Amino acid sequence: DGGITQSPKYLFRKEGQNVTLSCEQNLNHDAMYWYRQDPGQGLRLIYYSQIVNDFQKGDIAEGYSVSREKKESFPLTVTSAQKNPTAFYLCASSIERQSNEQFFGPGTRLTVL
Amino acid sequence: RKEVEQDPGPFNVPEGATVAFNCTYSNSASQSFFWYRQDCRKEPKLLMSVYSSGNEDGRFTAQLNRASQYISLLIRDSKLSDSATYLCVVSTWTDKLIFGTGTRLQVFP
C-alpha cells in the first residue's frame, strides 16, 4: 500500500529538548514538505525539498531543521530555538512541483511541557 | 488581506440539504486550485481539484471564477459523513500552495 507514514502520532517533550519527527513515503514522489497547523490557522510551510540532498526554507523555518538523504525520508527536527513548538505537524509529498496535488501523512501532535 | 480567505463557519445543515462554500484568493496569477477535506485531528485529504471549466464528482461540484478571484464548492444531498472542515488551497506565482483556514460543516440528522 503506497502512502506516507509519520511517527510518532503523539509526542511529549520537555522545554529545551530537541526532538525529531519522522516522515517516510513510498509513493516515489520527488517533493516532500513539512507544515505545522495551529488552531484557527491555515497550514504553514516550514521546509520543503524537491530533490534528494536539497531543501529550502518555507515561511516559518526558524527553530527547525531538516535533512533529505534519501528520496523516501524527510525528517524534521524541532530545536530548542523554536519559541512555540506545540502544534500539529504534517508531512506531505507530491510529484515534482509544490503546486501539484499534495498527499499528507497522518501527522504528529507535539506537546512541549 | 489574506492570500486565501474562507468563512470559518460553522455551517450547520440538515441531512439532504445543499450547501455551498466560497473561497476568495488575492493573487490573480494563481494557477492551481484545490478543495481538501480535513476531519477533526486528522490530516487533510484531497477532495477535488478545481478546473477552469468547473468540475463535478458525484454530489460535489467545484467552480472557479477567475474574474472575481473565487472558487466555490457545492455539496448536494448532504450526508452526516460530510461533516468536516473544508480547506481551500491555491497556488501562488512561486508555485507554493497557500491553505485557507477552512470552513467547518456540521450535518445534523
mmCIF file of C-alpha atoms in Angstrom:
data_model
loop_
_atom_site.group_PDB
_atom_site.id
_atom_site.type_symbol
_atom_site.label_atom_id
_atom_site.label_comp_id
_atom_site.label_asym_id
_atom_site.label_seq_id
_atom_site.Cartn_x
_atom_site.Cartn_y
_atom_site.Cartn_z
ATOM 1 C CA ASP A 1 0.000 0.000 0.000
ATOM 2 C CA GLY A 2 1.510 3.320 -1.074
ATOM 3 C CA GLY A 3 1.430 6.216 1.317
ATOM 4 C CA ILE A 4 3.107 8.497 3.796
ATOM 5 C CA THR A 5 3.819 7.498 7.362
ATOM 6 C CA GLN A 6 4.680 9.748 10.252
ATOM 7 C CA SER A 7 5.789 8.720 13.667
ATOM 8 C CA PRO A 8 5.088 9.033 16.433
ATOM 9 C CA LYS A 9 1.430 10.077 16.413
ATOM 10 C CA TYR A 10 1.787 11.894 19.756
ATOM 11 C CA LEU A 11 4.981 13.250 21.219
ATOM 12 C CA PHE A 12 5.641 14.945 24.530
ATOM 13 C CA ARG A 13 8.887 16.715 25.259
ATOM 14 C CA LYS A 14 10.281 18.978 27.894
ATOM 15 C CA GLU A 15 11.102 22.555 27.039
ATOM 16 C CA GLY A 16 14.667 22.946 25.805
ATOM 17 C CA GLN A 17 14.932 19.491 24.241
ATOM 18 C CA ASN A 18 15.393 18.900 20.532
ATOM 19 C CA VAL A 19 13.019 16.380 19.003
ATOM 20 C CA THR A 20 12.965 14.690 15.583
ATOM 21 C CA LEU A 21 9.763 13.837 13.748
ATOM 22 C CA SER A 22 9.873 11.065 11.203
ATOM 23 C CA CYS A 23 8.310 11.137 7.720
ATOM 24 C CA GLU A 24 8.583 8.329 5.169
ATOM 25 C CA GLN A 25 6.875 7.898 1.798
ATOM 26 C CA ASN A 26 6.795 5.035 -0.689
ATOM 27 C CA LEU A 27 4.953 6.933 -3.428
ATOM 28 C CA ASN A 28 8.193 7.603 -5.315
ATOM 29 C CA HIS A 29 7.481 11.332 -5.056
ATOM 30 C CA ASP A 30 10.341 13.736 -5.583
ATOM 31 C CA ALA A 31 8.998 16.568 -3.448
ATOM 32 C CA MET A 32 8.337 16.495 0.276
ATOM 33 C CA TYR A 33 7.085 19.144 2.682
ATOM 34 C CA TRP A 34 6.656 19.907 6.349
ATOM 35 C CA TYR A 35 3.774 22.030 7.625
ATOM 36 C CA ARG A 36 2.530 22.984 11.009
ATOM 37 C CA GLN A 37 -1.095 23.584 11.839
ATOM 38 C CA ASP A 38 -2.269 25.656 14.781
ATOM 39 C CA PRO A 39 -5.906 26.131 15.846
ATOM 40 C CA GLY A 40 -7.668 28.699 13.693
ATOM 41 C CA GLN A 41 -4.779 28.983 11.245
ATOM 42 C CA GLY A 42 -4.101 27.535 7.850
ATOM 43 C CA LEU A 43 -1.237 25.142 7.287
ATOM 44 C CA ARG A 44 2.081 26.968 7.260
ATOM 45 C CA LEU A 45 5.082 25.694 5.346
ATOM 46 C CA ILE A 46 8.199 25.016 7.408
ATOM 47 C CA TYR A 47 10.588 23.403 4.911
ATOM 48 C CA TYR A 48 10.365 21.664 1.576
ATOM 49 C CA SER A 49 12.598 19.541 -0.583
ATOM 50 C CA GLN A 50 12.214 18.914 -4.285
ATOM 51 C CA ILE A 51 15.161 16.579 -4.677
ATOM 52 C CA VAL A 52 17.456 14.461 -2.564
ATOM 53 C CA ASN A 53 20.175 16.405 -0.742
ATOM 54 C CA ASP A 54 18.451 19.717 -1.374
ATOM 55 C CA PHE A 55 15.868 21.615 0.671
ATOM 56 C CA GLN A 56 14.557 25.156 1.071
ATOM 57 C CA LYS A 57 13.100 27.168 3.908
ATOM 58 C CA GLY A 58 9.408 27.797 3.935
ATOM 59 C CA ASP A 59 7.612 30.645 5.667
ATOM 60 C CA ILE A 60 8.367 29.659 9.254
ATOM 61 C CA ALA A 61 11.704 27.789 9.197
ATOM 62 C CA GLU A 62 13.226 29.425 12.284
ATOM 63 C CA GLY A 63 13.869 26.889 15.025
ATOM 64 C CA TYR A 64 13.546 23.895 12.682
ATOM 65 C CA SER A 65 15.979 21.826 10.659
ATOM 66 C CA VAL A 66 15.579 19.066 8.071
ATOM 67 C CA SER A 67 17.615 16.620 6.021
ATOM 68 C CA ARG A 68 16.906 14.741 2.795
ATOM 69 C CA GLU A 69 19.464 11.994 2.465
ATOM 70 C CA LYS A 70 17.035 9.566 0.848
ATOM 71 C CA LYS A 71 14.147 10.123 -1.505
ATOM 72 C CA GLU A 72 11.777 8.313 0.838
ATOM 73 C CA SER A 73 12.642 10.141 4.035
ATOM 74 C CA PHE A 74 12.386 13.766 5.205
ATOM 75 C CA PRO A 75 12.821 14.033 8.985
ATOM 76 C CA LEU A 76 12.126 17.296 10.795
ATOM 77 C CA THR A 77 13.984 18.369 13.937
ATOM 78 C CA VAL A 78 12.284 20.831 16.225
ATOM 79 C CA THR A 79 15.067 22.552 18.093
ATOM 80 C CA SER A 80 15.049 24.369 21.416
ATOM 81 C CA ALA A 81 15.246 27.622 19.424
ATOM 82 C CA GLN A 82 11.642 27.202 18.284
ATOM 83 C CA LYS A 83 9.706 29.535 20.575
ATOM 84 C CA ASN A 84 6.317 27.880 20.394
ATOM 85 C CA PRO A 85 6.743 24.280 19.215
ATOM 86 C CA THR A 86 3.466 22.796 20.450
ATOM 87 C CA ALA A 87 1.458 22.121 17.274
ATOM 88 C CA PHE A 88 0.183 19.526 14.823
ATOM 89 C CA TYR A 89 2.949 18.710 12.326
ATOM 90 C CA LEU A 90 2.042 17.400 8.893
ATOM 91 C CA CYS A 91 4.355 15.923 6.308
ATOM 92 C CA ALA A 92 3.310 15.832 2.652
ATOM 93 C CA SER A 93 4.677 14.785 -0.706
ATOM 94 C CA SER A 94 3.911 15.477 -4.346
ATOM 95 C CA ILE A 95 5.124 14.626 -7.822
ATOM 96 C CA GLU A 96 7.710 17.227 -8.842
ATOM 97 C CA ARG A 97 6.114 20.559 -8.089
ATOM 98 C CA GLN A 98 4.637 22.180 -4.999
ATOM 99 C CA SER A 99 1.508 23.220 -6.854
ATOM 100 C CA ASN A 100 0.684 19.656 -7.758
ATOM 101 C CA GLU A 101 -1.659 17.701 -5.538
ATOM 102 C CA GLN A 102 -0.036 17.021 -2.195
ATOM 103 C CA PHE A 103 -0.607 13.859 -0.178
ATOM 104 C CA PHE A 104 -0.404 14.100 3.575
ATOM 105 C CA GLY A 105 0.753 11.786 6.310
ATOM 106 C CA PRO A 106 -1.385 11.285 9.428
ATOM 107 C CA GLY A 107 0.516 13.947 11.375
ATOM 108 C CA THR A 108 2.383 14.151 14.660
ATOM 109 C CA ARG A 109 0.909 16.087 17.550
ATOM 110 C CA LEU A 110 3.801 17.578 19.519
ATOM 111 C CA THR A 111 3.288 18.934 23.001
ATOM 112 C CA VAL A 112 6.122 20.669 24.769
ATOM 113 C CA LEU A 113 5.694 20.773 28.527
ATOM 114 C CA ARG B 1 -5.593 40.991 3.140
ATOM 115 C CA LYS B 2 -5.066 37.244 3.483
ATOM 116 C CA GLU B 3 -3.954 35.394 0.370
ATOM 117 C CA VAL B 4 -6.787 32.874 0.750
ATOM 118 C CA GLU B 5 -9.923 33.692 2.705
ATOM 119 C CA GLN B 6 -12.706 31.424 3.826
ATOM 120 C CA ASP B 7 -15.716 31.840 6.061
ATOM 121 C CA PRO B 8 -14.826 29.693 9.098
ATOM 122 C CA GLY B 9 -18.444 28.709 9.702
ATOM 123 C CA PRO B 10 -19.688 26.510 11.169
ATOM 124 C CA PHE B 11 -22.338 25.784 8.607
ATOM 125 C CA ASN B 12 -24.975 23.667 10.335
ATOM 126 C CA VAL B 13 -27.238 21.937 7.806
ATOM 127 C CA PRO B 14 -29.734 19.061 7.957
ATOM 128 C CA GLU B 15 -29.158 15.831 6.107
ATOM 129 C CA GLY B 16 -30.217 16.131 2.495
ATOM 130 C CA ALA B 17 -29.568 19.853 2.278
ATOM 131 C CA THR B 18 -27.460 21.591 -0.335
ATOM 132 C CA VAL B 19 -24.659 23.748 0.992
ATOM 133 C CA ALA B 20 -22.125 25.974 -0.750
ATOM 134 C CA PHE B 21 -18.811 27.409 0.385
ATOM 135 C CA ASN B 22 -16.868 30.187 -1.238
ATOM 136 C CA CYS B 23 -13.212 30.998 -1.027
ATOM 137 C CA THR B 24 -11.513 34.139 -2.315
ATOM 138 C CA TYR B 25 -7.876 34.467 -3.291
ATOM 139 C CA SER B 26 -5.772 37.574 -3.756
ATOM 140 C CA ASN B 27 -3.173 36.529 -6.330
ATOM 141 C CA SER B 28 -4.554 36.827 -9.828
ATOM 142 C CA ALA B 29 -1.620 34.764 -11.163
ATOM 143 C CA SER B 30 -2.726 31.665 -9.229
ATOM 144 C CA GLN B 31 -2.926 28.597 -11.434
ATOM 145 C CA SER B 32 -3.831 25.618 -9.297
ATOM 146 C CA PHE B 33 -6.856 25.298 -7.053
ATOM 147 C CA PHE B 34 -7.963 22.514 -4.757
ATOM 148 C CA TRP B 35 -10.505 21.628 -2.121
ATOM 149 C CA TYR B 36 -9.219 19.441 0.697
ATOM 150 C CA ARG B 37 -11.275 17.840 3.416
ATOM 151 C CA GLN B 38 -9.955 17.568 6.966
ATOM 152 C CA ASP B 39 -11.639 15.557 9.687
ATOM 153 C CA CYS B 40 -11.097 16.513 13.290
ATOM 154 C CA ARG B 41 -7.492 15.842 14.377
ATOM 155 C CA LYS B 42 -6.671 14.122 11.078
ATOM 156 C CA GLU B 43 -4.645 15.011 8.025
ATOM 157 C CA PRO B 44 -6.111 16.909 5.062
ATOM 158 C CA LYS B 45 -7.176 14.749 2.118
ATOM 159 C CA LEU B 46 -7.746 15.947 -1.410
ATOM 160 C CA LEU B 47 -11.427 16.230 -2.182
ATOM 161 C CA MET B 48 -11.078 17.600 -5.685
ATOM 162 C CA SER B 49 -9.008 19.791 -7.930
ATOM 163 C CA VAL B 50 -10.800 22.790 -9.403
ATOM 164 C CA TYR B 51 -10.630 23.313 -13.143
ATOM 165 C CA SER B 52 -11.405 26.449 -15.125
ATOM 166 C CA SER B 53 -14.490 24.911 -16.682
ATOM 167 C CA GLY B 54 -15.798 23.680 -13.344
ATOM 168 C CA ASN B 55 -15.979 20.039 -12.395
ATOM 169 C CA GLU B 56 -18.257 17.634 -10.646
ATOM 170 C CA ASP B 57 -17.607 14.481 -8.641
ATOM 171 C CA GLY B 58 -20.806 12.816 -7.515
ATOM 172 C CA ARG B 59 -22.522 15.158 -5.068
ATOM 173 C CA PHE B 60 -19.673 17.657 -5.136
ATOM 174 C CA THR B 61 -19.284 20.477 -7.654
ATOM 175 C CA ALA B 62 -16.371 22.892 -7.754
ATOM 176 C CA GLN B 63 -16.279 26.105 -9.743
ATOM 177 C CA LEU B 64 -13.649 28.712 -10.460
ATOM 178 C CA ASN B 65 -14.350 32.366 -11.193
ATOM 179 C CA ARG B 66 -11.087 33.961 -12.286
ATOM 180 C CA ALA B 67 -12.589 37.387 -12.884
ATOM 181 C CA SER B 68 -13.791 37.666 -9.310
ATOM 182 C CA GLN B 69 -10.991 35.506 -7.917
ATOM 183 C CA TYR B 70 -13.015 32.971 -6.030
ATOM 184 C CA ILE B 71 -13.648 29.270 -6.033
ATOM 185 C CA SER B 72 -16.700 27.526 -4.723
ATOM 186 C CA LEU B 73 -17.690 24.088 -3.504
ATOM 187 C CA LEU B 74 -21.278 22.884 -3.679
ATOM 188 C CA ILE B 75 -22.371 19.795 -1.783
ATOM 189 C CA ARG B 76 -25.753 18.345 -2.696
ATOM 190 C CA ASP B 77 -27.783 15.886 -0.624
ATOM 191 C CA SER B 78 -25.556 16.335 2.453
ATOM 192 C CA LYS B 79 -24.717 13.247 4.484
ATOM 193 C CA LEU B 80 -23.741 13.013 8.127
ATOM 194 C CA SER B 81 -20.348 11.799 6.928
ATOM 195 C CA ASP B 82 -19.774 15.097 5.112
ATOM 196 C CA SER B 83 -19.230 16.780 8.482
ATOM 197 C CA ALA B 84 -15.655 18.033 8.357
ATOM 198 C CA THR B 85 -13.573 21.123 7.697
ATOM 199 C CA TYR B 86 -13.116 22.031 4.042
ATOM 200 C CA LEU B 87 -9.852 23.708 3.122
ATOM 201 C CA CYS B 88 -9.479 25.920 0.092
ATOM 202 C CA VAL B 89 -5.971 25.680 -1.388
ATOM 203 C CA VAL B 90 -4.474 27.935 -4.048
ATOM 204 C CA SER B 91 -1.079 28.055 -5.688
ATOM 205 C CA THR B 92 0.991 31.215 -5.869
ATOM 206 C CA TRP B 93 3.147 32.526 -8.671
ATOM 207 C CA THR B 94 6.119 30.952 -6.885
ATOM 208 C CA ASP B 95 4.427 27.564 -7.181
ATOM 209 C CA LYS B 96 3.773 27.402 -3.448
ATOM 210 C CA LEU B 97 0.432 26.220 -2.074
ATOM 211 C CA ILE B 98 -1.454 28.523 0.257
ATOM 212 C CA PHE B 99 -4.010 26.908 2.544
ATOM 213 C CA GLY B 100 -7.099 28.663 3.771
ATOM 214 C CA THR B 101 -8.089 28.304 7.421
ATOM 215 C CA GLY B 102 -11.031 26.130 6.478
ATOM 216 C CA THR B 103 -14.815 26.156 6.627
ATOM 217 C CA ARG B 104 -16.417 23.852 9.126
ATOM 218 C CA LEU B 105 -19.501 21.911 8.063
ATOM 219 C CA GLN B 106 -21.740 20.114 10.526
ATOM 220 C CA VAL B 107 -24.546 17.987 9.067
ATOM 221 C CA PHE B 108 -27.238 17.009 11.565
ATOM 222 C CA PRO B 109 -29.911 14.279 11.351
#
